[in-house]
């Protein structure tokens, strides 16, 4: 393909990735997900990047699902033997330690909603729509839609979306706990990048530690999670950034973190 499927841009300490299939409403297929995986890993390895923002090109969609035309003729053995939507489709969760913000503009449906949920937080524009409409296609979500959605918004709401295929607007998504913030459509991506820049000003290793602890809350009992959090909190006292941050607070000045 001559088309660049994922656009990559550096804005200071923020890495901005844009899904770039606007004519297909940024529908997800193996090619675009391989390109996204490569771009994510490049930012993960770049010490100058502290926070990643993922968005979709155009105003209509973050990603309006997986590429149905590509899938419609596949057999069970086609998807099973290739482990379709495994492997590099899961790079976001398996290999990226830096915080990733999904900037959802327009539709985030099916695989698009699932991709947004794989990010660490979702910020939506007022035009955003979320949904898992796979039931209308004779199938079910396969990239975490029944699992992450249930953890994010609870069983009742998840059942509603998965079993009816209806869409949820940005306001409902925020009130349900799926979305962290809702911002105006105007200058939406730039405003999300500003939020990311604020995060990126903090210590990069501490950002990764904090992300790791929050994620652990979904995988452990409360007692195990508390013990894990305490050990990581203790570990921050080995960082130069902890010394600088607390010294700056006592001295009433801005900290100068060295990410060490």
mmCIF file of C-alpha atoms in Angstrom:
data_model
loop_
_atom_site.group_PDB
_atom_site.id
_atom_site.type_symbol
_atom_site.label_atom_id
_atom_site.label_comp_id
_atom_site.label_asym_id
_atom_site.label_seq_id
_atom_site.Cartn_x
_atom_site.Cartn_y
_atom_site.Cartn_z
ATOM 1 C CA UNK A 1 0.000 0.000 0.000
ATOM 2 C CA UNK A 2 1.273 3.462 -0.896
ATOM 3 C CA UNK A 3 -0.991 5.060 1.681
ATOM 4 C CA UNK A 4 0.599 5.689 5.078
ATOM 5 C CA UNK A 5 -1.861 3.900 7.333
ATOM 6 C CA UNK A 6 -0.664 5.417 10.619
ATOM 7 C CA UNK A 7 0.671 8.962 10.794
ATOM 8 C CA UNK A 8 3.314 9.579 13.443
ATOM 9 C CA UNK A 9 4.190 12.985 14.868
ATOM 10 C CA UNK A 10 6.242 14.215 17.808
ATOM 11 C CA UNK A 11 4.972 17.182 19.791
ATOM 12 C CA UNK A 12 7.618 17.720 22.420
ATOM 13 C CA UNK A 13 7.389 14.807 24.843
ATOM 14 C CA UNK A 14 4.063 13.650 23.357
ATOM 15 C CA UNK A 15 3.856 11.154 20.510
ATOM 16 C CA UNK A 16 0.742 11.605 18.353
ATOM 17 C CA UNK A 17 -0.448 8.654 16.250
ATOM 18 C CA UNK A 18 -3.301 9.000 13.758
ATOM 19 C CA UNK A 19 -5.137 6.091 12.129
ATOM 20 C CA UNK A 20 -5.230 7.078 8.470
ATOM 21 C CA UNK A 21 -7.928 5.300 6.466
ATOM 22 C CA UNK A 22 -10.478 8.149 6.377
ATOM 23 C CA UNK A 23 -12.359 6.810 3.321
ATOM 24 C CA UNK A 24 -12.944 3.560 5.253
ATOM 25 C CA UNK A 25 -13.689 5.469 8.488
ATOM 26 C CA UNK A 26 -10.348 4.153 9.781
ATOM 27 C CA UNK A 27 -11.603 0.566 9.765
ATOM 28 C CA UNK A 28 -9.096 -1.829 11.313
ATOM 29 C CA UNK A 29 -7.357 -4.598 9.400
ATOM 30 C CA UNK A 30 -4.077 -6.482 9.695
ATOM 31 C CA UNK A 31 -2.168 -3.870 7.731
ATOM 32 C CA UNK A 32 -3.219 -0.852 9.786
ATOM 33 C CA UNK A 33 -2.792 -2.739 13.075
ATOM 34 C CA UNK A 34 0.710 -3.863 12.078
ATOM 35 C CA UNK A 35 1.542 -0.237 11.248
ATOM 36 C CA UNK A 36 0.075 0.881 14.586
ATOM 37 C CA UNK A 37 2.059 -1.775 16.443
ATOM 38 C CA UNK A 38 5.286 -0.635 14.788
ATOM 39 C CA UNK A 39 4.560 3.037 15.557
ATOM 40 C CA UNK A 40 3.684 2.300 19.186
ATOM 41 C CA UNK A 41 6.866 0.317 19.695
ATOM 42 C CA UNK A 42 8.931 3.112 18.129
ATOM 43 C CA UNK A 43 7.507 5.627 20.617
ATOM 44 C CA UNK A 44 7.916 3.137 23.467
ATOM 45 C CA UNK A 45 11.631 2.918 22.670
ATOM 46 C CA UNK A 46 12.036 6.687 22.230
ATOM 47 C CA UNK A 47 13.225 8.117 25.571
ATOM 48 C CA UNK A 48 12.114 11.579 24.474
ATOM 49 C CA UNK A 49 8.470 10.505 24.340
ATOM 50 C CA UNK A 50 6.661 10.204 27.683
ATOM 51 C CA UNK A 51 2.980 10.004 26.680
ATOM 52 C CA UNK A 52 1.264 8.725 23.517
ATOM 53 C CA UNK A 53 -2.006 10.018 22.024
ATOM 54 C CA UNK A 54 -3.931 7.879 19.522
ATOM 55 C CA UNK A 55 -6.661 9.383 17.335
ATOM 56 C CA UNK A 56 -8.359 8.876 13.975
ATOM 57 C CA UNK A 57 -8.086 10.940 10.813
ATOM 58 C CA UNK A 58 -11.092 12.983 9.754
ATOM 59 C CA UNK A 59 -14.020 14.142 11.849
ATOM 60 C CA UNK A 60 -16.305 11.140 11.357
ATOM 61 C CA UNK A 61 -14.517 8.302 13.115
ATOM 62 C CA UNK A 62 -11.801 7.252 15.523
ATOM 63 C CA UNK A 63 -12.266 3.778 14.044
ATOM 64 C CA UNK A 64 -15.634 2.499 12.875
ATOM 65 C CA UNK A 65 -14.874 -1.154 13.550
ATOM 66 C CA UNK A 66 -12.900 -3.896 11.864
ATOM 67 C CA UNK A 67 -12.776 -4.263 8.084
ATOM 68 C CA UNK A 68 -15.900 -6.363 7.432
ATOM 69 C CA UNK A 69 -15.237 -6.684 3.699
ATOM 70 C CA UNK A 70 -11.917 -8.349 4.468
ATOM 71 C CA UNK A 71 -13.449 -10.807 6.936
ATOM 72 C CA UNK A 72 -16.735 -11.812 5.375
ATOM 73 C CA UNK A 73 -15.467 -14.843 3.433
ATOM 74 C CA UNK A 74 -13.091 -16.233 6.067
ATOM 75 C CA UNK A 75 -13.647 -19.658 7.626
ATOM 76 C CA UNK A 76 -13.171 -20.789 11.213
ATOM 77 C CA UNK A 77 -9.802 -22.289 10.316
ATOM 78 C CA UNK A 78 -8.728 -19.048 8.615
ATOM 79 C CA UNK A 79 -9.194 -17.036 11.795
ATOM 80 C CA UNK A 80 -8.151 -19.771 14.223
ATOM 81 C CA UNK A 81 -4.892 -20.797 12.546
ATOM 82 C CA UNK A 82 -3.820 -17.174 12.019
ATOM 83 C CA UNK A 83 -4.890 -16.207 15.567
ATOM 84 C CA UNK A 84 -6.738 -13.282 14.003
ATOM 85 C CA UNK A 85 -6.806 -10.184 16.255
ATOM 86 C CA UNK A 86 -4.081 -11.706 18.425
ATOM 87 C CA UNK A 87 -0.372 -10.996 18.206
ATOM 88 C CA UNK A 88 0.421 -7.464 17.023
ATOM 89 C CA UNK A 89 -3.227 -6.454 17.476
ATOM 90 C CA UNK A 90 -2.519 -6.594 21.224
ATOM 91 C CA UNK A 91 0.741 -4.619 21.269
ATOM 92 C CA UNK A 92 -1.021 -1.787 23.114
ATOM 93 C CA UNK A 93 -1.589 -3.986 26.167
ATOM 94 C CA UNK A 94 1.362 -6.362 25.987
ATOM 95 C CA UNK A 95 4.305 -4.111 25.142
ATOM 96 C CA UNK A 96 3.571 -0.441 25.892
ATOM 97 C CA UNK A 97 4.462 0.829 29.369
ATOM 98 C CA UNK A 98 4.033 4.527 28.634
ATOM 99 C CA UNK A 99 0.562 6.050 29.126
ATOM 100 C CA UNK A 100 -1.624 6.012 26.013
ATOM 101 C CA UNK A 101 -4.621 8.336 25.609
ATOM 102 C CA UNK A 102 -7.341 7.549 23.068
ATOM 103 C CA UNK A 103 -8.637 10.805 21.575
ATOM 104 C CA UNK A 104 -11.993 9.645 20.205
ATOM 105 C CA UNK A 105 -13.513 11.866 17.567
ATOM 106 C CA UNK A 106 -16.693 10.487 15.982
ATOM 107 C CA UNK A 107 -17.472 6.776 15.832
ATOM 108 C CA UNK A 108 -15.612 4.212 17.947
ATOM 109 C CA UNK A 109 -17.519 1.062 17.094
ATOM 110 C CA UNK A 110 -16.727 -2.636 17.352
ATOM 111 C CA UNK A 111 -12.969 -3.022 17.050
ATOM 112 C CA UNK A 112 -12.640 0.760 17.250
ATOM 113 C CA UNK A 113 -14.309 0.827 20.658
ATOM 114 C CA UNK A 114 -12.168 -2.110 21.731
ATOM 115 C CA UNK A 115 -8.993 -0.356 20.549
ATOM 116 C CA UNK A 116 -9.958 2.759 22.518
ATOM 117 C CA UNK A 117 -10.495 0.617 25.619
ATOM 118 C CA UNK A 118 -7.025 -0.895 25.209
ATOM 119 C CA UNK A 119 -5.618 2.589 25.773
ATOM 120 C CA UNK A 120 -5.091 3.798 29.350
ATOM 121 C CA UNK A 121 -7.737 6.505 29.211
ATOM 122 C CA UNK A 122 -10.291 7.766 26.731
ATOM 123 C CA UNK A 123 -10.974 11.435 26.090
ATOM 124 C CA UNK A 124 -13.951 11.972 23.797
ATOM 125 C CA UNK A 125 -15.152 14.840 21.686
ATOM 126 C CA UNK A 126 -18.786 15.841 22.033
ATOM 127 C CA UNK A 127 -19.453 14.097 18.713
ATOM 128 C CA UNK A 128 -18.137 10.706 19.851
ATOM 129 C CA UNK A 129 -20.264 7.572 19.638
ATOM 130 C CA UNK A 130 -19.309 4.225 21.190
ATOM 131 C CA UNK A 131 -20.746 0.782 20.562
ATOM 132 C CA UNK A 132 -20.267 -2.954 20.084
ATOM 133 C CA UNK A 133 -22.651 -3.693 17.199
ATOM 134 C CA UNK A 134 -21.189 -7.107 16.305
ATOM 135 C CA UNK A 135 -24.510 -8.755 17.195
ATOM 136 C CA UNK A 136 -25.949 -7.183 14.031
ATOM 137 C CA UNK A 137 -23.333 -9.039 11.973
ATOM 138 C CA UNK A 138 -24.012 -12.444 13.470
ATOM 139 C CA UNK A 139 -20.921 -12.472 15.654
ATOM 140 C CA UNK A 140 -19.631 -11.117 18.972
ATOM 141 C CA UNK A 141 -16.848 -8.749 20.048
ATOM 142 C CA UNK A 142 -13.466 -10.475 19.941
ATOM 143 C CA UNK A 143 -10.882 -7.868 20.951
ATOM 144 C CA UNK A 144 -12.060 -7.371 24.521
ATOM 145 C CA UNK A 145 -15.498 -5.881 23.967
ATOM 146 C CA UNK A 146 -17.296 -8.233 26.352
ATOM 147 C CA UNK A 147 -14.495 -8.107 28.918
ATOM 148 C CA UNK A 148 -13.078 -4.572 29.095
ATOM 149 C CA UNK A 149 -16.456 -2.947 28.507
ATOM 150 C CA UNK A 150 -17.985 -4.896 31.408
ATOM 151 C CA UNK A 151 -15.126 -3.859 33.700
ATOM 152 C CA UNK A 152 -15.447 -0.241 32.587
ATOM 153 C CA UNK A 153 -19.209 0.315 32.743
ATOM 154 C CA UNK A 154 -20.639 -2.689 34.607
ATOM 155 C CA UNK A 155 -22.652 -5.733 33.575
ATOM 156 C CA UNK A 156 -25.995 -4.016 32.968
ATOM 157 C CA UNK A 157 -24.695 -1.376 30.556
ATOM 158 C CA UNK A 158 -22.329 -3.821 28.841
ATOM 159 C CA UNK A 159 -25.157 -6.301 28.284
ATOM 160 C CA UNK A 160 -27.279 -3.492 26.864
ATOM 161 C CA UNK A 161 -24.661 -2.434 24.324
ATOM 162 C CA UNK A 162 -23.497 -5.934 23.363
ATOM 163 C CA UNK A 163 -26.956 -7.518 23.074
ATOM 164 C CA UNK A 164 -28.743 -4.634 21.336
ATOM 165 C CA UNK A 165 -25.897 -3.177 19.307
ATOM 166 C CA UNK A 166 -26.986 0.351 20.178
ATOM 167 C CA UNK A 167 -24.582 3.289 20.309
ATOM 168 C CA UNK A 168 -23.708 5.350 23.378
ATOM 169 C CA UNK A 169 -22.974 9.050 23.010
ATOM 170 C CA UNK A 170 -20.110 10.888 24.702
ATOM 171 C CA UNK A 171 -22.204 12.178 27.610
ATOM 172 C CA UNK A 172 -23.513 8.695 28.465
ATOM 173 C CA UNK A 173 -20.038 7.224 28.030
ATOM 174 C CA UNK A 174 -18.628 9.728 30.510
ATOM 175 C CA UNK A 175 -21.392 9.213 33.060
ATOM 176 C CA UNK A 176 -20.979 5.423 32.697
ATOM 177 C CA UNK A 177 -17.249 5.543 33.414
ATOM 178 C CA UNK A 178 -15.999 4.589 29.951
ATOM 179 C CA UNK A 179 -14.690 8.076 29.157
ATOM 180 C CA UNK A 180 -12.468 10.214 31.396
ATOM 181 C CA UNK A 181 -13.401 13.603 29.887
ATOM 182 C CA UNK A 182 -15.540 15.093 27.124
ATOM 183 C CA UNK A 183 -14.184 18.087 25.211
ATOM 184 C CA UNK A 184 -15.640 20.346 22.513
ATOM 185 C CA UNK A 185 -15.170 19.266 18.900
ATOM 186 C CA UNK A 186 -13.263 22.443 18.020
ATOM 187 C CA UNK A 187 -9.486 21.938 18.292
ATOM 188 C CA UNK A 188 -10.199 18.585 19.928
ATOM 189 C CA UNK A 189 -6.939 16.756 19.201
ATOM 190 C CA UNK A 190 -4.837 19.806 20.130
ATOM 191 C CA UNK A 191 -6.645 20.016 23.475
ATOM 192 C CA UNK A 192 -6.010 16.326 24.159
ATOM 193 C CA UNK A 193 -2.330 16.835 23.320
ATOM 194 C CA UNK A 194 -2.252 19.683 25.874
ATOM 195 C CA UNK A 195 -3.534 17.265 28.519
ATOM 196 C CA UNK A 196 -0.875 14.767 27.456
ATOM 197 C CA UNK A 197 1.792 17.492 27.641
ATOM 198 C CA UNK A 198 0.809 18.159 31.242
ATOM 199 C CA UNK A 199 1.278 14.473 32.031
ATOM 200 C CA UNK A 200 4.523 14.316 30.065
ATOM 201 C CA UNK A 201 6.017 17.051 32.262
ATOM 202 C CA UNK A 202 6.092 14.584 35.151
ATOM 203 C CA UNK A 203 8.745 11.915 35.697
ATOM 204 C CA UNK A 204 8.527 9.307 32.945
ATOM 205 C CA UNK A 205 9.404 6.309 35.167
ATOM 206 C CA UNK A 206 6.840 7.436 37.742
ATOM 207 C CA UNK A 207 4.173 7.735 35.034
ATOM 208 C CA UNK A 208 4.871 4.148 34.028
ATOM 209 C CA UNK A 209 4.848 2.961 37.652
ATOM 210 C CA UNK A 210 1.520 4.685 38.307
ATOM 211 C CA UNK A 211 -0.009 3.168 35.163
ATOM 212 C CA UNK A 212 1.223 -0.272 36.228
ATOM 213 C CA UNK A 213 -0.369 0.064 39.666
ATOM 214 C CA UNK A 214 -3.755 1.198 38.351
ATOM 215 C CA UNK A 215 -3.799 -1.702 35.888
ATOM 216 C CA UNK A 216 -2.958 -4.119 38.700
ATOM 217 C CA UNK A 217 -6.166 -3.090 40.472
ATOM 218 C CA UNK A 218 -8.161 -4.985 37.816
ATOM 219 C CA UNK A 219 -6.056 -8.137 38.086
ATOM 220 C CA UNK A 220 -5.626 -8.652 41.849
ATOM 221 C CA UNK A 221 -7.547 -8.746 45.096
ATOM 222 C CA UNK A 222 -7.669 -5.511 47.088
ATOM 223 C CA UNK A 223 -5.125 -6.788 49.620
ATOM 224 C CA UNK A 224 -2.722 -7.929 46.887
ATOM 225 C CA UNK A 225 -3.172 -4.632 45.072
ATOM 226 C CA UNK A 226 -2.478 -2.603 48.190
ATOM 227 C CA UNK A 227 0.694 -4.559 48.887
ATOM 228 C CA UNK A 228 1.835 -4.131 45.278
ATOM 229 C CA UNK A 229 1.104 -0.398 45.355
ATOM 230 C CA UNK A 230 3.037 0.015 48.605
ATOM 231 C CA UNK A 231 6.089 -1.789 47.202
ATOM 232 C CA UNK A 232 6.075 0.389 44.081
ATOM 233 C CA UNK A 233 5.620 3.498 46.250
ATOM 234 C CA UNK A 234 8.674 2.410 48.244
ATOM 235 C CA UNK A 235 10.572 1.855 44.990
ATOM 236 C CA UNK A 236 10.035 5.485 43.930
ATOM 237 C CA UNK A 237 12.354 6.505 46.798
ATOM 238 C CA UNK A 238 15.222 5.053 44.746
ATOM 239 C CA UNK A 239 14.568 7.649 42.013
ATOM 240 C CA UNK A 240 16.357 10.952 41.623
ATOM 241 C CA UNK A 241 13.013 12.362 40.471
ATOM 242 C CA UNK A 242 11.415 11.594 43.837
ATOM 243 C CA UNK A 243 14.183 13.510 45.585
ATOM 244 C CA UNK A 244 13.818 16.413 43.143
ATOM 245 C CA UNK A 245 10.016 16.462 43.331
ATOM 246 C CA UNK A 246 9.893 16.586 47.119
ATOM 247 C CA UNK A 247 12.759 19.089 47.319
ATOM 248 C CA UNK A 248 10.954 21.339 44.839
ATOM 249 C CA UNK A 249 7.771 21.144 46.924
ATOM 250 C CA UNK A 250 9.599 22.095 50.135
ATOM 251 C CA UNK A 251 11.493 24.875 48.344
ATOM 252 C CA UNK A 252 8.299 26.124 46.655
ATOM 253 C CA UNK A 253 9.638 25.906 43.105
ATOM 254 C CA UNK A 254 8.862 23.926 39.957
ATOM 255 C CA UNK A 255 10.561 20.507 39.828
ATOM 256 C CA UNK A 256 13.174 19.706 37.195
ATOM 257 C CA UNK A 257 12.660 16.017 36.597
ATOM 258 C CA UNK A 258 15.486 14.089 34.908
ATOM 259 C CA UNK A 259 13.489 10.887 34.403
ATOM 260 C CA UNK A 260 15.891 8.942 36.566
#
